[in-house]
PDB file of C-alpha atoms in Angstrom:
ATOM      1  CA  UNK A  26      74.162 -41.873 -26.955  1.00  0.00           C
ATOM      2  CA  UNK A  27      71.982 -39.529 -28.994  1.00  0.00           C
ATOM      3  CA  UNK A  28      71.357 -36.001 -27.791  1.00  0.00           C
ATOM      4  CA  UNK A  29      67.951 -35.400 -26.244  1.00  0.00           C
ATOM      5  CA  UNK A  30      65.638 -32.421 -26.164  1.00  0.00           C
ATOM      6  CA  UNK A  31      64.579 -30.622 -23.014  1.00  0.00           C
ATOM      7  CA  UNK A  32      61.586 -32.960 -22.667  1.00  0.00           C
ATOM      8  CA  UNK A  33      63.682 -36.126 -23.078  1.00  0.00           C
ATOM      9  CA  UNK A  34      62.909 -37.004 -26.721  1.00  0.00           C
ATOM     10  CA  UNK A  35      65.671 -37.783 -29.170  1.00  0.00           C
ATOM     11  CA  UNK A  36      66.794 -34.720 -31.115  1.00  0.00           C
ATOM     12  CA  UNK A  37      66.228 -36.465 -34.476  1.00  0.00           C
ATOM     13  CA  UNK A  38      62.543 -36.917 -33.658  1.00  0.00           C
ATOM     14  CA  UNK A  39      62.063 -33.357 -32.413  1.00  0.00           C
ATOM     15  CA  UNK A  40      63.558 -31.641 -35.450  1.00  0.00           C
ATOM     16  CA  UNK A  41      62.158 -33.960 -38.066  1.00  0.00           C
ATOM     17  CA  UNK A  42      65.592 -35.129 -39.197  1.00  0.00           C
ATOM     18  CA  UNK A  43      66.712 -31.550 -39.980  1.00  0.00           C
ATOM     19  CA  UNK A  44      69.523 -31.371 -37.420  1.00  0.00           C
ATOM     20  CA  UNK A  45      71.865 -29.283 -39.537  1.00  0.00           C
ATOM     21  CA  UNK A  46      69.313 -26.604 -40.453  1.00  0.00           C
ATOM     22  CA  UNK A  47      70.229 -23.313 -38.811  1.00  0.00           C
ATOM     23  CA  UNK A  48      67.911 -21.149 -36.756  1.00  0.00           C
ATOM     24  CA  UNK A  49      68.423 -17.423 -36.152  1.00  0.00           C
ATOM     25  CA  UNK A  50      68.048 -16.169 -32.606  1.00  0.00           C
ATOM     26  CA  UNK A  51      67.578 -12.438 -31.992  1.00  0.00           C
ATOM     27  CA  UNK A  52      68.754 -11.042 -28.668  1.00  0.00           C
ATOM     28  CA  UNK A  53      67.062  -8.209 -26.800  1.00  0.00           C
ATOM     29  CA  UNK A  54      69.686  -5.802 -28.156  1.00  0.00           C
ATOM     30  CA  UNK A  55      68.904  -6.907 -31.747  1.00  0.00           C
ATOM     31  CA  UNK A  56      72.039  -8.976 -32.308  1.00  0.00           C
ATOM     32  CA  UNK A  57      71.465 -12.124 -34.370  1.00  0.00           C
ATOM     33  CA  UNK A  58      72.974 -15.542 -33.683  1.00  0.00           C
ATOM     34  CA  UNK A  59      72.893 -18.707 -35.758  1.00  0.00           C
ATOM     35  CA  UNK A  60      72.312 -22.033 -34.023  1.00  0.00           C
ATOM     36  CA  UNK A  61      71.685 -25.549 -35.292  1.00  0.00           C
ATOM     37  CA  UNK A  62      68.251 -26.996 -34.704  1.00  0.00           C
ATOM     38  CA  UNK A  63      69.913 -29.797 -32.791  1.00  0.00           C
ATOM     39  CA  UNK A  64      71.294 -27.335 -30.238  1.00  0.00           C
ATOM     40  CA  UNK A  65      68.180 -25.126 -30.335  1.00  0.00           C
ATOM     41  CA  UNK A  66      65.765 -27.871 -29.280  1.00  0.00           C
ATOM     42  CA  UNK A  67      67.637 -28.244 -26.020  1.00  0.00           C
ATOM     43  CA  UNK A  68      65.503 -25.239 -25.078  1.00  0.00           C
ATOM     44  CA  UNK A  69      61.858 -26.135 -24.463  1.00  0.00           C
ATOM     45  CA  UNK A  70      60.865 -22.588 -25.431  1.00  0.00           C
ATOM     46  CA  UNK A  71      62.582 -22.759 -28.811  1.00  0.00           C
ATOM     47  CA  UNK A  72      61.484 -26.359 -29.367  1.00  0.00           C
ATOM     48  CA  UNK A  73      57.854 -25.281 -29.032  1.00  0.00           C
ATOM     49  CA  UNK A  74      58.443 -22.446 -31.489  1.00  0.00           C
ATOM     50  CA  UNK A  75      59.947 -24.922 -33.986  1.00  0.00           C
ATOM     51  CA  UNK A  76      56.998 -27.260 -33.557  1.00  0.00           C
ATOM     52  CA  UNK A  77      54.620 -24.336 -34.172  1.00  0.00           C
ATOM     53  CA  UNK A  78      56.577 -23.205 -37.290  1.00  0.00           C
ATOM     54  CA  UNK A  79      57.415 -19.850 -35.727  1.00  0.00           C
ATOM     55  CA  UNK A  80      61.136 -19.758 -36.513  1.00  0.00           C
ATOM     56  CA  UNK A  81      61.276 -18.880 -40.215  1.00  0.00           C
ATOM     57  CA  UNK A  82      61.927 -15.177 -39.607  1.00  0.00           C
ATOM     58  CA  UNK A  83      64.097 -15.779 -36.557  1.00  0.00           C
ATOM     59  CA  UNK A  84      63.358 -16.309 -32.895  1.00  0.00           C
ATOM     60  CA  UNK A  85      63.050 -13.071 -30.911  1.00  0.00           C
ATOM     61  CA  UNK A  86      64.370 -13.374 -27.366  1.00  0.00           C
ATOM     62  CA  UNK A  87      63.363 -10.104 -25.688  1.00  0.00           C
ATOM     63  CA  UNK A  88      64.538 -11.243 -22.247  1.00  0.00           C
ATOM     64  CA  UNK A  89      68.079 -12.283 -23.239  1.00  0.00           C
ATOM     65  CA  UNK A  90      70.903  -9.876 -24.103  1.00  0.00           C
ATOM     66  CA  UNK A  91      73.591 -10.695 -26.667  1.00  0.00           C
ATOM     67  CA  UNK A  92      76.384 -11.327 -24.120  1.00  0.00           C
ATOM     68  CA  UNK A  93      74.304 -13.894 -22.239  1.00  0.00           C
ATOM     69  CA  UNK A  94      72.817 -15.399 -25.419  1.00  0.00           C
ATOM     70  CA  UNK A  95      76.334 -15.991 -26.748  1.00  0.00           C
ATOM     71  CA  UNK A  96      77.175 -17.793 -23.503  1.00  0.00           C
ATOM     72  CA  UNK A  97      73.973 -19.869 -23.636  1.00  0.00           C
ATOM     73  CA  UNK A  98      74.739 -20.875 -27.226  1.00  0.00           C
ATOM     74  CA  UNK A  99      78.283 -21.851 -26.241  1.00  0.00           C
ATOM     75  CA  UNK A 100      76.862 -23.979 -23.403  1.00  0.00           C
ATOM     76  CA  UNK A 101      74.274 -25.644 -25.662  1.00  0.00           C
ATOM     77  CA  UNK A 102      76.757 -26.349 -28.455  1.00  0.00           C
ATOM     78  CA  UNK A 103      79.230 -27.844 -26.014  1.00  0.00           C
ATOM     79  CA  UNK A 104      76.544 -30.096 -24.541  1.00  0.00           C
ATOM     80  CA  UNK A 105      75.242 -31.194 -27.957  1.00  0.00           C
ATOM     81  CA  UNK A 106      78.790 -31.992 -29.096  1.00  0.00           C
ATOM     82  CA  UNK A 107      79.430 -34.009 -25.924  1.00  0.00           C
ATOM     83  CA  UNK A 108      76.588 -36.471 -26.396  1.00  0.00           C
ATOM     84  CA  UNK A 109      78.950 -39.448 -26.068  1.00  0.00           C
ATOM     85  CA  UNK A 110      79.091 -41.772 -23.077  1.00  0.00           C
ATOM     86  CA  UNK A 111      82.898 -41.806 -22.886  1.00  0.00           C
ATOM     87  CA  UNK A 112      84.386 -41.042 -19.490  1.00  0.00           C
ATOM     88  CA  UNK A 113      86.854 -38.576 -20.992  1.00  0.00           C
ATOM     89  CA  UNK A 114      84.111 -36.510 -22.596  1.00  0.00           C
ATOM     90  CA  UNK A 115      82.100 -36.512 -19.374  1.00  0.00           C
ATOM     91  CA  UNK A 116      85.130 -35.193 -17.474  1.00  0.00           C
ATOM     92  CA  UNK A 117      85.748 -32.533 -20.137  1.00  0.00           C
ATOM     93  CA  UNK A 118      82.104 -31.482 -19.941  1.00  0.00           C
ATOM     94  CA  UNK A 119      82.203 -31.335 -16.137  1.00  0.00           C
ATOM     95  CA  UNK A 120      85.329 -29.198 -16.325  1.00  0.00           C
ATOM     96  CA  UNK A 121      83.682 -26.940 -18.926  1.00  0.00           C
ATOM     97  CA  UNK A 122      80.578 -26.555 -16.729  1.00  0.00           C
ATOM     98  CA  UNK A 123      82.678 -25.636 -13.682  1.00  0.00           C
ATOM     99  CA  UNK A 124      84.572 -22.948 -15.566  1.00  0.00           C
ATOM    100  CA  UNK A 125      81.420 -21.759 -17.373  1.00  0.00           C
ATOM    101  CA  UNK A 126      79.772 -20.590 -14.138  1.00  0.00           C
ATOM    102  CA  UNK A 127      82.895 -18.911 -12.748  1.00  0.00           C
ATOM    103  CA  UNK A 128      81.606 -15.462 -13.653  1.00  0.00           C
ATOM    104  CA  UNK A 129      80.672 -12.322 -11.754  1.00  0.00           C
ATOM    105  CA  UNK A 130      77.343 -12.315  -9.891  1.00  0.00           C
ATOM    106  CA  UNK A 131      75.363 -10.137 -12.327  1.00  0.00           C
ATOM    107  CA  UNK A 132      76.372 -12.417 -15.222  1.00  0.00           C
ATOM    108  CA  UNK A 133      75.489 -15.524 -13.201  1.00  0.00           C
ATOM    109  CA  UNK A 134      72.063 -14.109 -12.371  1.00  0.00           C
ATOM    110  CA  UNK A 135      71.513 -13.193 -16.037  1.00  0.00           C
ATOM    111  CA  UNK A 136      72.411 -16.776 -16.997  1.00  0.00           C
ATOM    112  CA  UNK A 137      69.823 -18.036 -14.506  1.00  0.00           C
ATOM    113  CA  UNK A 138      67.172 -15.721 -15.959  1.00  0.00           C
ATOM    114  CA  UNK A 139      68.020 -16.768 -19.531  1.00  0.00           C
ATOM    115  CA  UNK A 140      68.060 -20.483 -18.668  1.00  0.00           C
ATOM    116  CA  UNK A 141      64.693 -20.116 -16.969  1.00  0.00           C
ATOM    117  CA  UNK A 142      63.182 -18.096 -19.848  1.00  0.00           C
ATOM    118  CA  UNK A 143      64.528 -20.504 -22.469  1.00  0.00           C
ATOM    119  CA  UNK A 144      63.664 -23.515 -20.310  1.00  0.00           C
ATOM    120  CA  UNK A 145      67.096 -25.133 -20.445  1.00  0.00           C
ATOM    121  CA  UNK A 146      66.975 -27.415 -17.422  1.00  0.00           C
ATOM    122  CA  UNK A 147      70.641 -28.414 -17.356  1.00  0.00           C
ATOM    123  CA  UNK A 148      71.871 -24.833 -17.477  1.00  0.00           C
ATOM    124  CA  UNK A 149      69.295 -23.679 -14.924  1.00  0.00           C
ATOM    125  CA  UNK A 150      70.298 -26.492 -12.557  1.00  0.00           C
ATOM    126  CA  UNK A 151      74.009 -25.731 -13.010  1.00  0.00           C
ATOM    127  CA  UNK A 152      73.671 -21.992 -12.433  1.00  0.00           C
ATOM    128  CA  UNK A 153      71.277 -22.327  -9.482  1.00  0.00           C
ATOM    129  CA  UNK A 154      73.559 -24.910  -7.871  1.00  0.00           C
ATOM    130  CA  UNK A 155      76.388 -22.403  -8.170  1.00  0.00           C
ATOM    131  CA  UNK A 156      74.347 -19.825  -6.234  1.00  0.00           C
ATOM    132  CA  UNK A 157      73.390 -22.478  -3.660  1.00  0.00           C
ATOM    133  CA  UNK A 158      77.080 -23.315  -3.207  1.00  0.00           C
ATOM    134  CA  UNK A 159      77.786 -19.614  -2.644  1.00  0.00           C
ATOM    135  CA  UNK A 160      75.255 -19.620   0.219  1.00  0.00           C
ATOM    136  CA  UNK A 161      76.040 -22.999   1.744  1.00  0.00           C
ATOM    137  CA  UNK A 162      77.570 -22.865   5.212  1.00  0.00           C
ATOM    138  CA  UNK A 163      77.385 -19.084   5.535  1.00  0.00           C
ATOM    139  CA  UNK A 164      75.752 -17.049   8.247  1.00  0.00           C
ATOM    140  CA  UNK A 165      72.951 -14.613   7.492  1.00  0.00           C
ATOM    141  CA  UNK A 166      75.403 -11.709   7.673  1.00  0.00           C
ATOM    142  CA  UNK A 167      77.849 -13.418   5.308  1.00  0.00           C
ATOM    143  CA  UNK A 168      75.051 -14.076   2.813  1.00  0.00           C
ATOM    144  CA  UNK A 169      73.952 -10.452   3.031  1.00  0.00           C
ATOM    145  CA  UNK A 170      77.508  -9.332   2.371  1.00  0.00           C
ATOM    146  CA  UNK A 171      77.997 -11.799  -0.515  1.00  0.00           C
ATOM    147  CA  UNK A 172      74.834 -10.696  -2.308  1.00  0.00           C
ATOM    148  CA  UNK A 173      74.842  -7.063  -1.141  1.00  0.00           C
ATOM    149  CA  UNK A 174      71.507  -7.434   0.662  1.00  0.00           C
ATOM    150  CA  UNK A 175      70.549  -4.580   2.973  1.00  0.00           C
ATOM    151  CA  UNK A 176      69.241  -5.609   6.391  1.00  0.00           C
ATOM    152  CA  UNK A 177      65.941  -3.773   6.750  1.00  0.00           C
ATOM    153  CA  UNK A 178      64.769  -5.553   9.902  1.00  0.00           C
ATOM    154  CA  UNK A 179      64.580  -3.734  13.225  1.00  0.00           C
ATOM    155  CA  UNK A 180      66.365  -5.408  16.155  1.00  0.00           C
ATOM    156  CA  UNK A 181      62.967  -6.489  17.550  1.00  0.00           C
ATOM    157  CA  UNK A 182      61.980  -8.076  14.222  1.00  0.00           C
ATOM    158  CA  UNK A 183      65.298  -9.921  14.056  1.00  0.00           C
ATOM    159  CA  UNK A 184      64.744 -11.373  17.520  1.00  0.00           C
ATOM    160  CA  UNK A 185      61.261 -12.543  16.501  1.00  0.00           C
ATOM    161  CA  UNK A 186      62.438 -14.515  13.426  1.00  0.00           C
ATOM    162  CA  UNK A 187      64.028 -17.450  15.312  1.00  0.00           C
ATOM    163  CA  UNK A 188      60.934 -17.786  17.514  1.00  0.00           C
ATOM    164  CA  UNK A 189      58.533 -17.800  14.550  1.00  0.00           C
ATOM    165  CA  UNK A 190      60.698 -20.166  12.498  1.00  0.00           C
ATOM    166  CA  UNK A 191      62.110 -22.395  15.195  1.00  0.00           C
ATOM    167  CA  UNK A 192      62.183 -25.418  12.856  1.00  0.00           C
ATOM    168  CA  UNK A 193      64.799 -23.686  10.685  1.00  0.00           C
ATOM    169  CA  UNK A 194      67.167 -23.152  13.591  1.00  0.00           C
ATOM    170  CA  UNK A 195      67.187 -26.735  14.925  1.00  0.00           C
TER     171      UNK A 195
END
């Protein structure tokens, strides 16, 4: 199975047959990273820049720091390399994904922001699902504790919430 871009096209078509050409990405803290076009077009944002010929002097990514960009590149490279349909590779990729998101909360939230900014659907889905799993089955107080959210409701306001949103408590 050939790798596909963020919009579902085959990578070969999106990069004009120049899969091995390298693209320079510049993080918000001015660190530079090299990435193949094949891996780069997995990001809708970068794919559009390639299509508009805006990558010759590098791709500035003002919203992504070097630590997170390195992680995003690792994720993209791993997913480009695993474009086979074999069951073993799918299991390896699933295992990689599970360990990839086992990070501290600030890093996870930075991954979500980067995946959203770069428009990398698979990474955004994976990281958001991780946050959803952290919330699933927890009470409001447990969620507040998990995400360090201060309760700024008065007791009267808290009593009013279930009445106003009865559908959510059924």
